[in-house]
Short mmCIF file of C-alpha atoms and ligand atoms in Angstrom, two decimals:
data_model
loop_
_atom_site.label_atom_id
_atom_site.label_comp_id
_atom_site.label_asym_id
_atom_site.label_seq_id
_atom_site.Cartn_x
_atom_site.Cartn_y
_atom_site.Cartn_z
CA UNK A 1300 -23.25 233.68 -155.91
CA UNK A 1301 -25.25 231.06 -157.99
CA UNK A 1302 -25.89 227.71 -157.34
CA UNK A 1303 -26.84 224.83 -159.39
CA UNK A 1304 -29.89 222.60 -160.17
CA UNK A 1305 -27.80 218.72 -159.72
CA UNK A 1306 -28.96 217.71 -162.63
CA UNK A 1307 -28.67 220.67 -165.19
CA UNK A 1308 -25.36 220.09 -167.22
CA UNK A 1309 -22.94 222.88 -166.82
CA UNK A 1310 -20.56 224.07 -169.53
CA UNK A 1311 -17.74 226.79 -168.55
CA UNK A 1312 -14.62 227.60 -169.54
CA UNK A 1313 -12.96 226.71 -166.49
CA UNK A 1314 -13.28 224.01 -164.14
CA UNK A 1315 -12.28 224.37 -160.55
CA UNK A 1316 -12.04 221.36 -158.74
CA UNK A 1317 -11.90 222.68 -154.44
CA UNK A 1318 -13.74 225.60 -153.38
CA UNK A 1319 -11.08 226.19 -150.64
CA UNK A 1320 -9.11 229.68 -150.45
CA UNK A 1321 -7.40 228.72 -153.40
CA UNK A 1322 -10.02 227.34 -155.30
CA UNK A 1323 -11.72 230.69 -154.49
CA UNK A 1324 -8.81 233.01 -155.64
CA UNK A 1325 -8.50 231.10 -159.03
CA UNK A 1326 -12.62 231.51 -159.56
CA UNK A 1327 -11.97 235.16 -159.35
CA UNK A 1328 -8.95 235.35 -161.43
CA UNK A 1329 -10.62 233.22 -164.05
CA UNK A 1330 -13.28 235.76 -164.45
CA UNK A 1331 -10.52 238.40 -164.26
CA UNK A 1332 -9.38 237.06 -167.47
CA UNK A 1333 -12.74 237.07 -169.19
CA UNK A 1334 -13.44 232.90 -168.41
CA UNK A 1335 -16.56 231.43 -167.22
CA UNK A 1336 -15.84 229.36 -164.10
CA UNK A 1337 -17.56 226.50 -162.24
CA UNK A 1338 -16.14 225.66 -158.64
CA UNK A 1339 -17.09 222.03 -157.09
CA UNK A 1340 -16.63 221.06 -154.21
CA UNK A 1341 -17.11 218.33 -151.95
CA UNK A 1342 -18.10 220.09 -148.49
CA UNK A 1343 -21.67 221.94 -148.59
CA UNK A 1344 -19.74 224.98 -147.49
CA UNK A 1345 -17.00 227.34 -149.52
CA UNK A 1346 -13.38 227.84 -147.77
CA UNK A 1347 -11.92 224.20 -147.36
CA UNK A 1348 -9.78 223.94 -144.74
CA UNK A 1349 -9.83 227.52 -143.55
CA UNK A 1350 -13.58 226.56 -142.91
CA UNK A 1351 -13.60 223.44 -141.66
CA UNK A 1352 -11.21 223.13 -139.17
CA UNK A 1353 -10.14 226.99 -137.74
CA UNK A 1354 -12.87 229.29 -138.96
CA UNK A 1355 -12.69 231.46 -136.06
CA UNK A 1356 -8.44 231.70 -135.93
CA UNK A 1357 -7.00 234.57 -136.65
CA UNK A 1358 -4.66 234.58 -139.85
CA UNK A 1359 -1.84 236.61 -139.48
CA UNK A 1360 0.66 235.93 -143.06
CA UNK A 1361 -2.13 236.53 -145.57
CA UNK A 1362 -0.62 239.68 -147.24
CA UNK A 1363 -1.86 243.02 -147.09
CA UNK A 1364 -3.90 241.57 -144.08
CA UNK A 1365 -2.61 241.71 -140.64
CA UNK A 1366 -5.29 239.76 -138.79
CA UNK A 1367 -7.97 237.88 -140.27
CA UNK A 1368 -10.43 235.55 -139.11
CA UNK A 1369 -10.63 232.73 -141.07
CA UNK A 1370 -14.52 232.87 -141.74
CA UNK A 1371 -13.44 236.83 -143.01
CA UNK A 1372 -11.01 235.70 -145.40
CA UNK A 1373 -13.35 233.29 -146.79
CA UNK A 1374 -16.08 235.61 -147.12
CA UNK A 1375 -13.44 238.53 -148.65
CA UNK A 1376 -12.87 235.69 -151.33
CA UNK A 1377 -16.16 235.09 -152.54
CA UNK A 1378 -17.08 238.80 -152.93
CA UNK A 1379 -13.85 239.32 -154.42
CA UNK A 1380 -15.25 236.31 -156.98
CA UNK A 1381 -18.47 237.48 -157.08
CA UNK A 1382 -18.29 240.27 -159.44
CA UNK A 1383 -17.78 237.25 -162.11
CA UNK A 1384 -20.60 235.32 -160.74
CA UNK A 1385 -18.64 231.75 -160.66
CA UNK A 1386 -21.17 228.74 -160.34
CA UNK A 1387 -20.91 226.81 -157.26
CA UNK A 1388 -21.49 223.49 -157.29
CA UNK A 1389 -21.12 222.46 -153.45
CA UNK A 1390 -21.96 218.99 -152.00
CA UNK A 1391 -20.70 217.50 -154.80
CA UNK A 1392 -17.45 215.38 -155.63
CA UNK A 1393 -15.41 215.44 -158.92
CA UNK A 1394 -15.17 212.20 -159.76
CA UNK A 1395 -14.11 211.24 -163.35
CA UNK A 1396 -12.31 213.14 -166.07
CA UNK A 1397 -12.88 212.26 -169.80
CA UNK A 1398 -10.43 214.46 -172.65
CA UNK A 1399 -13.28 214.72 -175.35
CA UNK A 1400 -10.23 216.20 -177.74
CA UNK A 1401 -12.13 219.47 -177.27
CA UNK A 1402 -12.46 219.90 -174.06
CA UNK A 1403 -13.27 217.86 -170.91
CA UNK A 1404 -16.06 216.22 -169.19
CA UNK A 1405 -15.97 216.01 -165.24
CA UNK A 1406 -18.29 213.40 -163.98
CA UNK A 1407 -19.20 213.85 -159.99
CA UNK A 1408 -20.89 211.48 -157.51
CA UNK A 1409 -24.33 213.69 -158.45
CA UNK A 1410 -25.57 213.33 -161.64
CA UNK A 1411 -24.15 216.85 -162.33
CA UNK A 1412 -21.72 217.23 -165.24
CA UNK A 1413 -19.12 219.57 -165.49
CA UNK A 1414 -17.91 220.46 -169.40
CA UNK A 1415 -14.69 222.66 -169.75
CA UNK A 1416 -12.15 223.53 -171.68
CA UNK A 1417 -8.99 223.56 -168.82
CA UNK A 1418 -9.44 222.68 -165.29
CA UNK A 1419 -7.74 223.73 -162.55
CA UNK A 1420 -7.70 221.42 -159.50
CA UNK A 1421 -7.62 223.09 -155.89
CA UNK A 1422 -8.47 219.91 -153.92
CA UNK A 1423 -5.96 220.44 -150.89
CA UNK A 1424 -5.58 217.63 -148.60
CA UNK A 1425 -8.21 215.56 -150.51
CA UNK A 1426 -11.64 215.45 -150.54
CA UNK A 1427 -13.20 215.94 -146.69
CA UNK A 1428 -16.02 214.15 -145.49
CA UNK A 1429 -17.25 214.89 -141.99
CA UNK A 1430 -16.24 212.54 -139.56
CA UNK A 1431 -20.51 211.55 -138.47
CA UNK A 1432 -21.93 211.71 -134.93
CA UNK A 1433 -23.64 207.77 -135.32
CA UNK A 1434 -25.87 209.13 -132.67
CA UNK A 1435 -27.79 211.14 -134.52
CA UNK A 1436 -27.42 211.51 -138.05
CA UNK A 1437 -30.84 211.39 -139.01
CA UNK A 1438 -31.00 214.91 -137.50
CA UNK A 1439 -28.25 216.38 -140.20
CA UNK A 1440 -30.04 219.76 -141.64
CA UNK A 1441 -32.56 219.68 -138.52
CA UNK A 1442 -30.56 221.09 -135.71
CA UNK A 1443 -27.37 219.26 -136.35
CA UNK A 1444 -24.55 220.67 -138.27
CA UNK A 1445 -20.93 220.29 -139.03
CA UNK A 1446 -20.32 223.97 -139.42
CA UNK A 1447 -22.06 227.38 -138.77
CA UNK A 1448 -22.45 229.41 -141.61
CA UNK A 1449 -23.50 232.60 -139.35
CA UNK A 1450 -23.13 232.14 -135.54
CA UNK A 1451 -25.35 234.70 -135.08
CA UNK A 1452 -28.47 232.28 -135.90
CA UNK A 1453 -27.07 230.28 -132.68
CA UNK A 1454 -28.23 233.33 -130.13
CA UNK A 1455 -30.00 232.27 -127.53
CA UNK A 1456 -30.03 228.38 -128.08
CA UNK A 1457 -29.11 225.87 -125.69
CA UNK A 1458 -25.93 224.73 -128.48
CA UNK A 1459 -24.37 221.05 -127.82
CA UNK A 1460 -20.83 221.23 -129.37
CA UNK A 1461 -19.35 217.60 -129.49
CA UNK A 1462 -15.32 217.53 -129.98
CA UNK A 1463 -12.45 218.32 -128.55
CA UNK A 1464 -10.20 219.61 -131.09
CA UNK A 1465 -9.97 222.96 -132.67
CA UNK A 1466 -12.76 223.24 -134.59
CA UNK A 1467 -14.51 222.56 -131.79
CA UNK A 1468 -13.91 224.95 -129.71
CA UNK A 1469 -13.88 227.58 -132.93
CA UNK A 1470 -17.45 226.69 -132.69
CA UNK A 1471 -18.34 226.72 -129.24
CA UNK A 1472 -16.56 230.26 -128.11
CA UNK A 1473 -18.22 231.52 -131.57
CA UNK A 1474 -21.43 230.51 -130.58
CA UNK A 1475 -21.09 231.35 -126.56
CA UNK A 1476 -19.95 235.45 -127.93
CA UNK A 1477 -23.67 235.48 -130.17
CA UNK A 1478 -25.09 234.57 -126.64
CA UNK A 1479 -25.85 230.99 -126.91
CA UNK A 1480 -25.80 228.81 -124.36
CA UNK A 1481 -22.89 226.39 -124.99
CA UNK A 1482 -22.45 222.76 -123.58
CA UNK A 1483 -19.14 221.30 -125.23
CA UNK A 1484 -18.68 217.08 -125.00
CA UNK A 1485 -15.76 214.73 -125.16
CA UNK A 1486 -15.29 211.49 -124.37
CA UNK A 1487 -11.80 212.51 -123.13
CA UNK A 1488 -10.22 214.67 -120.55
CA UNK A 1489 -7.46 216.15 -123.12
CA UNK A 1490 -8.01 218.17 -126.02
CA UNK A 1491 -6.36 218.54 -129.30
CA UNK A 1492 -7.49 222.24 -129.23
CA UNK A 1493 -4.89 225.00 -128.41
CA UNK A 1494 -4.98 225.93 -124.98
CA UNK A 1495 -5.68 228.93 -125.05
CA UNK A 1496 -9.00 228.03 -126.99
CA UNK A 1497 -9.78 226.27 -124.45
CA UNK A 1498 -9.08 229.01 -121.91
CA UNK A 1499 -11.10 231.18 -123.42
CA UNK A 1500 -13.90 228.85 -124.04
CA UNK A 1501 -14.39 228.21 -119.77
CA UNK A 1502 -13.73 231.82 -119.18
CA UNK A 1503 -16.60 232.30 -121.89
CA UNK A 1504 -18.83 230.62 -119.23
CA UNK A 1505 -18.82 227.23 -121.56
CA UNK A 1506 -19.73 224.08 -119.92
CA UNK A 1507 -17.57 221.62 -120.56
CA UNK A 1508 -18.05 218.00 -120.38
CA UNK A 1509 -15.19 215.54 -120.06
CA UNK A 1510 -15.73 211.73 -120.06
CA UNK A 1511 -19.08 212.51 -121.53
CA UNK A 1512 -20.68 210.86 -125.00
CA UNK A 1513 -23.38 211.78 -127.06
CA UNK A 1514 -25.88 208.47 -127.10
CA UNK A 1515 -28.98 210.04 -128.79
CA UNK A 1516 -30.22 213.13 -130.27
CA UNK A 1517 -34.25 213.53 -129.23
CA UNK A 1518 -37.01 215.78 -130.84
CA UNK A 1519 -39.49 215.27 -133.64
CA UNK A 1520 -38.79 217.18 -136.25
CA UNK A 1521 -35.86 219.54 -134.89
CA UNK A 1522 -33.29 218.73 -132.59
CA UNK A 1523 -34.53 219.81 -129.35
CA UNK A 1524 -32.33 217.66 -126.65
CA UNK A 1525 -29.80 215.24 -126.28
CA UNK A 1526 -28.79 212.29 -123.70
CA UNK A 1527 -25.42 212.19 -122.97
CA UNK A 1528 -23.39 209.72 -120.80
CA UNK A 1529 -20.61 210.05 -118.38
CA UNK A 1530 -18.43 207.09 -119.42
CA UNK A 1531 -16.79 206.42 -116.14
CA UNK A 1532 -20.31 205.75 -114.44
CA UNK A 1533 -22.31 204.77 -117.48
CA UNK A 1534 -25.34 207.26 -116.04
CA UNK A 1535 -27.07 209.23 -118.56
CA UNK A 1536 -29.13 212.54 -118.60
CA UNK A 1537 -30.79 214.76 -120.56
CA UNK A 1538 -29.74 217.89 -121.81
CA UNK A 1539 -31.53 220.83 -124.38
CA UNK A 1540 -30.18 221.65 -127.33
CA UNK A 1541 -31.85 223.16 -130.18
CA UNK A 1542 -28.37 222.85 -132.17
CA UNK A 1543 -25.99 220.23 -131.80
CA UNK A 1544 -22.48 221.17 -134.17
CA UNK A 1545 -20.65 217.82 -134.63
CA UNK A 1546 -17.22 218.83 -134.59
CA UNK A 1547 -15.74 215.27 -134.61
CA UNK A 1548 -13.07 216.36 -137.70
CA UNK A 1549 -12.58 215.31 -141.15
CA UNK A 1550 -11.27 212.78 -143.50
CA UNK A 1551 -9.11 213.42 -146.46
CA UNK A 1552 -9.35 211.58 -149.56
CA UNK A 1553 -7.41 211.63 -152.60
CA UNK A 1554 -8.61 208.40 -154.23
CA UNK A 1555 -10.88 210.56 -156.42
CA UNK A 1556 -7.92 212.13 -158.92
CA UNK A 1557 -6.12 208.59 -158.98
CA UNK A 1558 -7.56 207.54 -162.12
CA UNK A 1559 -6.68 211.69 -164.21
CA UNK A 1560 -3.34 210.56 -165.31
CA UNK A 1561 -1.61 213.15 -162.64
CA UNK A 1562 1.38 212.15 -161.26
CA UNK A 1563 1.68 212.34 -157.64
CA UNK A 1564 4.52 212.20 -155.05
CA UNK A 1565 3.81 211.46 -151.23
CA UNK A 1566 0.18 212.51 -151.68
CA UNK A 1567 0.68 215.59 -153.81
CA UNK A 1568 0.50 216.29 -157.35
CA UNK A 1569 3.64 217.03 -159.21
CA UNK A 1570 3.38 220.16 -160.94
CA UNK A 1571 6.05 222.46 -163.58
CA UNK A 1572 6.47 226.18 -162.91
CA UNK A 1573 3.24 226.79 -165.37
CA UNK A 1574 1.31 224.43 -162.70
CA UNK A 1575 1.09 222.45 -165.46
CA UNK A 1576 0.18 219.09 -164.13
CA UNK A 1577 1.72 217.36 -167.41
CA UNK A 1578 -2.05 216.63 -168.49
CA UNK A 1579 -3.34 218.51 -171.07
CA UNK A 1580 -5.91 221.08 -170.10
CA UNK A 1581 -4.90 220.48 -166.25
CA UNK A 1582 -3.30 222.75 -163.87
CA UNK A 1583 -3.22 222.54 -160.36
CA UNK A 1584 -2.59 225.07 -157.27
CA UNK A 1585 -2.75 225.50 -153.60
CA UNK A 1586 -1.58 222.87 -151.16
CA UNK A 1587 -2.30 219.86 -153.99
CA UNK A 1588 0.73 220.56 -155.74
CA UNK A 1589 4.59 219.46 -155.42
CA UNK A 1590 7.89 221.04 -156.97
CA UNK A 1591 11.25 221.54 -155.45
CA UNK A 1592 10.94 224.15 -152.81
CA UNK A 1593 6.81 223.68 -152.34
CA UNK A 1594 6.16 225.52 -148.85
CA UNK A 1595 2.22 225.15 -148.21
CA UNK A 1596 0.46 228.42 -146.86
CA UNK A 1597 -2.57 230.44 -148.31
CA UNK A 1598 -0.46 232.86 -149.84
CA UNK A 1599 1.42 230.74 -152.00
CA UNK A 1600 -1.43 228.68 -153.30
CA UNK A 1601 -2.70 232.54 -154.25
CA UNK A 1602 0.36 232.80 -156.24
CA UNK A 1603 -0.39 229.50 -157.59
CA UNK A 1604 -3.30 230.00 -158.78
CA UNK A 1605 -2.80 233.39 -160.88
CA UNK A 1606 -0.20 231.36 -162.45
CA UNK A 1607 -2.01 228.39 -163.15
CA UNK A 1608 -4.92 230.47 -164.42
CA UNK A 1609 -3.00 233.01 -166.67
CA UNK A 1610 -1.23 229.90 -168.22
CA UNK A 1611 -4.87 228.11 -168.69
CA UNK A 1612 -6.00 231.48 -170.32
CA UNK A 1613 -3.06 231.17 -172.94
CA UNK A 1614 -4.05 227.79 -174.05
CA UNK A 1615 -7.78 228.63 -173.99
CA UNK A 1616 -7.47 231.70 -176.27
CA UNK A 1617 -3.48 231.88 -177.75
CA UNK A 1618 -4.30 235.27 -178.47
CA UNK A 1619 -3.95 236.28 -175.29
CA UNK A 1620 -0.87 236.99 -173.66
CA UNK A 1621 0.32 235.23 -170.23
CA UNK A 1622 0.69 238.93 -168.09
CA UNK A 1623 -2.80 239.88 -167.68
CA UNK A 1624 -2.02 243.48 -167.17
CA UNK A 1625 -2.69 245.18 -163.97
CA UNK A 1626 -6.42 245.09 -161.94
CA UNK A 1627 -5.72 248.72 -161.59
CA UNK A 1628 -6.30 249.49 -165.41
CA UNK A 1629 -9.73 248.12 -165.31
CA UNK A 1630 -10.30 249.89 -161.96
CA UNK A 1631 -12.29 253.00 -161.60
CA UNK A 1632 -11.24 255.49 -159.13
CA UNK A 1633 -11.54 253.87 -155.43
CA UNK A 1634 -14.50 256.01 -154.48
CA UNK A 1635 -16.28 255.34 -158.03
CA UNK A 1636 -15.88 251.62 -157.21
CA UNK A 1637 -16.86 251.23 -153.60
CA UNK A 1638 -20.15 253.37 -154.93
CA UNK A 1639 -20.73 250.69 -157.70
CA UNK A 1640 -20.08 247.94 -155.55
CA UNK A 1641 -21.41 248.25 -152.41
CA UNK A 1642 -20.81 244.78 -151.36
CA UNK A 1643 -16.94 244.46 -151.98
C1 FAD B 1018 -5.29 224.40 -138.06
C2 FAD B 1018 -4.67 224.99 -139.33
C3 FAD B 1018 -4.18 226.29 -139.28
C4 FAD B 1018 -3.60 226.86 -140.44
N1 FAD B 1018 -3.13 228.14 -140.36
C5 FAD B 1018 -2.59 228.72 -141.48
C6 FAD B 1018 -2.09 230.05 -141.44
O1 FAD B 1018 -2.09 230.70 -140.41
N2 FAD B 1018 -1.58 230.58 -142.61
C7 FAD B 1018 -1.55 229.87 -143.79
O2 FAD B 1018 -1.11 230.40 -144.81
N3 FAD B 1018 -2.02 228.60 -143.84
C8 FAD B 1018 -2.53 228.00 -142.72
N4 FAD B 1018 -3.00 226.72 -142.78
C9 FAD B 1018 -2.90 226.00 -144.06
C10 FAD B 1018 -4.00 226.47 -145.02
O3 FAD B 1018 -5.28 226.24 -144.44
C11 FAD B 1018 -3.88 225.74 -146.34
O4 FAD B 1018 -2.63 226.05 -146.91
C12 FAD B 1018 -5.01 226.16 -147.28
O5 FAD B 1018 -6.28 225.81 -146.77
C13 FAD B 1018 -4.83 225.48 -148.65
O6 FAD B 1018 -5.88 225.90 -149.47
P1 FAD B 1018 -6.36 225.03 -150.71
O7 FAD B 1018 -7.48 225.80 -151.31
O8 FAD B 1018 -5.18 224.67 -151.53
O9 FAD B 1018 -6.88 223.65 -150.10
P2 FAD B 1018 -8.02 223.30 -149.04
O10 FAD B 1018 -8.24 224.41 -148.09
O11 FAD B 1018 -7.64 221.97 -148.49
O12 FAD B 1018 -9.33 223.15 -149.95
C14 FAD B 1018 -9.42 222.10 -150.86
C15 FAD B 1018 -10.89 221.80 -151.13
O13 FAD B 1018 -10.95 220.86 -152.21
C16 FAD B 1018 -12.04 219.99 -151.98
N5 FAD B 1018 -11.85 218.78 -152.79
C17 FAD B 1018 -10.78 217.94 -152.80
N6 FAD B 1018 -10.95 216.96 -153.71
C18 FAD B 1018 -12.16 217.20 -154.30
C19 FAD B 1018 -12.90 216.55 -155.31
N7 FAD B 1018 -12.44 215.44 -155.93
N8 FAD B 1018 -14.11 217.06 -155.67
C20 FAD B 1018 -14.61 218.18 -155.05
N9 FAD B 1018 -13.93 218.83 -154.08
C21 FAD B 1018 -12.73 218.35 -153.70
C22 FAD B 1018 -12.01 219.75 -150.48
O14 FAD B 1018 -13.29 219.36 -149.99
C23 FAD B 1018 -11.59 221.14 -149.95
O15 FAD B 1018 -12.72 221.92 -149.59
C24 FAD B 1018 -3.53 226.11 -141.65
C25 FAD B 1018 -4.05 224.81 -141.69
C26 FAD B 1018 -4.61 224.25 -140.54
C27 FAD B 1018 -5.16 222.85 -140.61
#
């Protein structure tokens, strides 16, 4: 995988706007088809939803898959992408789109610039900013997270897990199986998780903390406690963490595509069978888009995207035809392959 100097301008054939399952699919398939690809994204991680809220859930209708944990799919994506070296461009929001009658120019909220000639937008549920723990923010990157990349860097630590819905306890049994020490804190004594996360979280051995806040992170330049309070007494006391996961949820924005020209319909963009979203050089896939009959899973936006891409690839090159052929004619034989490419 690559990543990106912010301010070094960028010029690809293909634009990906979401770097969630989708977004990921449609990088590879875009390379598939002999296109250069750039994926933004607004999180500072890859995988979107699967990601951000249920990394550790099992996935069960993801074809060809029985049972995969979310944090597995995501990973199977990017290798799958990886053999076409997509640029990632994480952290960072598309903002703008100008037609420059050859092409387009994606502005972000970084001074990163994104030149292409056919986008496809993956954005999901919107843009997701991480709801903030205002006790201690200044910490973010220094022993407070929103996600884990690999729980295994969590052994034992004394881990402070602050939420009460899924992703919260994703993070906490996660961290408690890699032998951390877990502490999880809500200010309530119901959770949005499923119960049998939480189940499995006590039977883990996690603390739990109900009626319990987060007033202040402490350490100097790492996280290295925190005080909590129990709300129904107003006492506080001390507790060590070297790595507090804010699992407080997200926000979803759309407000970013409003000013493309896209047409939406109850927070979703309206798209033809192409994915065409009726702007030139834009397609869309994955749970953005609307039609008659839309039904929003992984697998569909999968679908979506090879069709959004092979259509993009047509108007890039009209040389080309729509059907790509098969993967298997490019393939070597399946023990020539897995020799080449160890890492798939
Ligand atoms: C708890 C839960 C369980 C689920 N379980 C299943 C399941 O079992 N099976 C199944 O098929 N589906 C399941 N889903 C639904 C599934 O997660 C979604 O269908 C899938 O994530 C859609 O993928 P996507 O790539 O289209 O969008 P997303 O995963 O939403 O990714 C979109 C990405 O676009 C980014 N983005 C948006 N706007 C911008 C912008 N302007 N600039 C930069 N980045 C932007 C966002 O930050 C996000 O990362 C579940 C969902 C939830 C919440």
């Amino acid at each position: 995988m690559s990543s990106v100097n912010a301010s070094e301008p960028i010029t690809v054939d293909i634009a990906v706007v979401g770097a969630g399952p989708v977004g990921l699919y449609a990088a590879y398939y875009a390379g598939f088809r002999g296109f250069t690809c750039a994926v933004m994204d607004s999180l500072t991680e890859l995988g979107g939803q699967v990601s951000a809220l249920y990394p550790e859930k099992l996935i069960e209708d993801v074809a060809g898959l029985p049972s995969v944990r979310g944090t597995d799919l995501v990973d199977g994506l990017r290798s799958q992408a990886a053999r076409f070296d997509p640029r990632y461009v994480l952290g960072t929001t598309a903002r703008s789109v100008v037609d420059t009658g050859d092409g387009l120019l994606v502005h972000t909220d970084t001074d990163t610039t994104v030149r292409c000639g056919a986008m496809i937008i993956a954005g999901g549920i919107g843009r997701f900013t991480p709801r903030p723990l205002p006790a201690g923010e200044d910490f973010l990157g220094r022993g407070l997270s929103y996600f884990v990349t690999d729980p295994a860097e969590l052994a034992g630590m004394d881990v402070l897990v602050v939420g009460g819905g899924d992703s919260a306890f994703d993070w906490a049994i996660a961290a408690r199986v890699v032998g951390a020490k877990v502490t999880l804190v809500h200010r309530r004594d119901r959770f949005r998780a499923h119960a049998a996360s939480v189940s499995r979280a006590a039977e883990l051995g996690v603390e739990i903390l109900t009626h319990h806040e987060v007033v202040a992170l402490e350490g100097t330049d790492r996280v290295a406690g925190a005080r909590v309070m129990d709300m129904r007494t107003q006492e506080e006391r001390a507790l060590q963490a070297q790595h507090v996961i804010a699992a407080l949820g997200f926000t979803a924005n759309l407000s970013d595509m409003q000013s493309w020209g896209l047409t939406f319909r109850d927070r979703h963009v309206v798209v033809d069978s192409t994915m065409s979203t009726g702007v030139k050089r834009i397609w869309a896939a994955g749970d953005l888009t609307d039609y008659p009959g839309k039904v929003r899973l992984i697998s569909v936006g999968f679908g979506e995207a090879a069709t959004a891409v092979n259509n993009a690839a047509v108007f890039l090159d009209p040389t080309l035809d729509i059907f790509p052929g098969h993967s298997t004619e490019n393939s070597t034989l399946a023990g020539a392959s897995a020799a080449a490419s160890p890492n798939l």
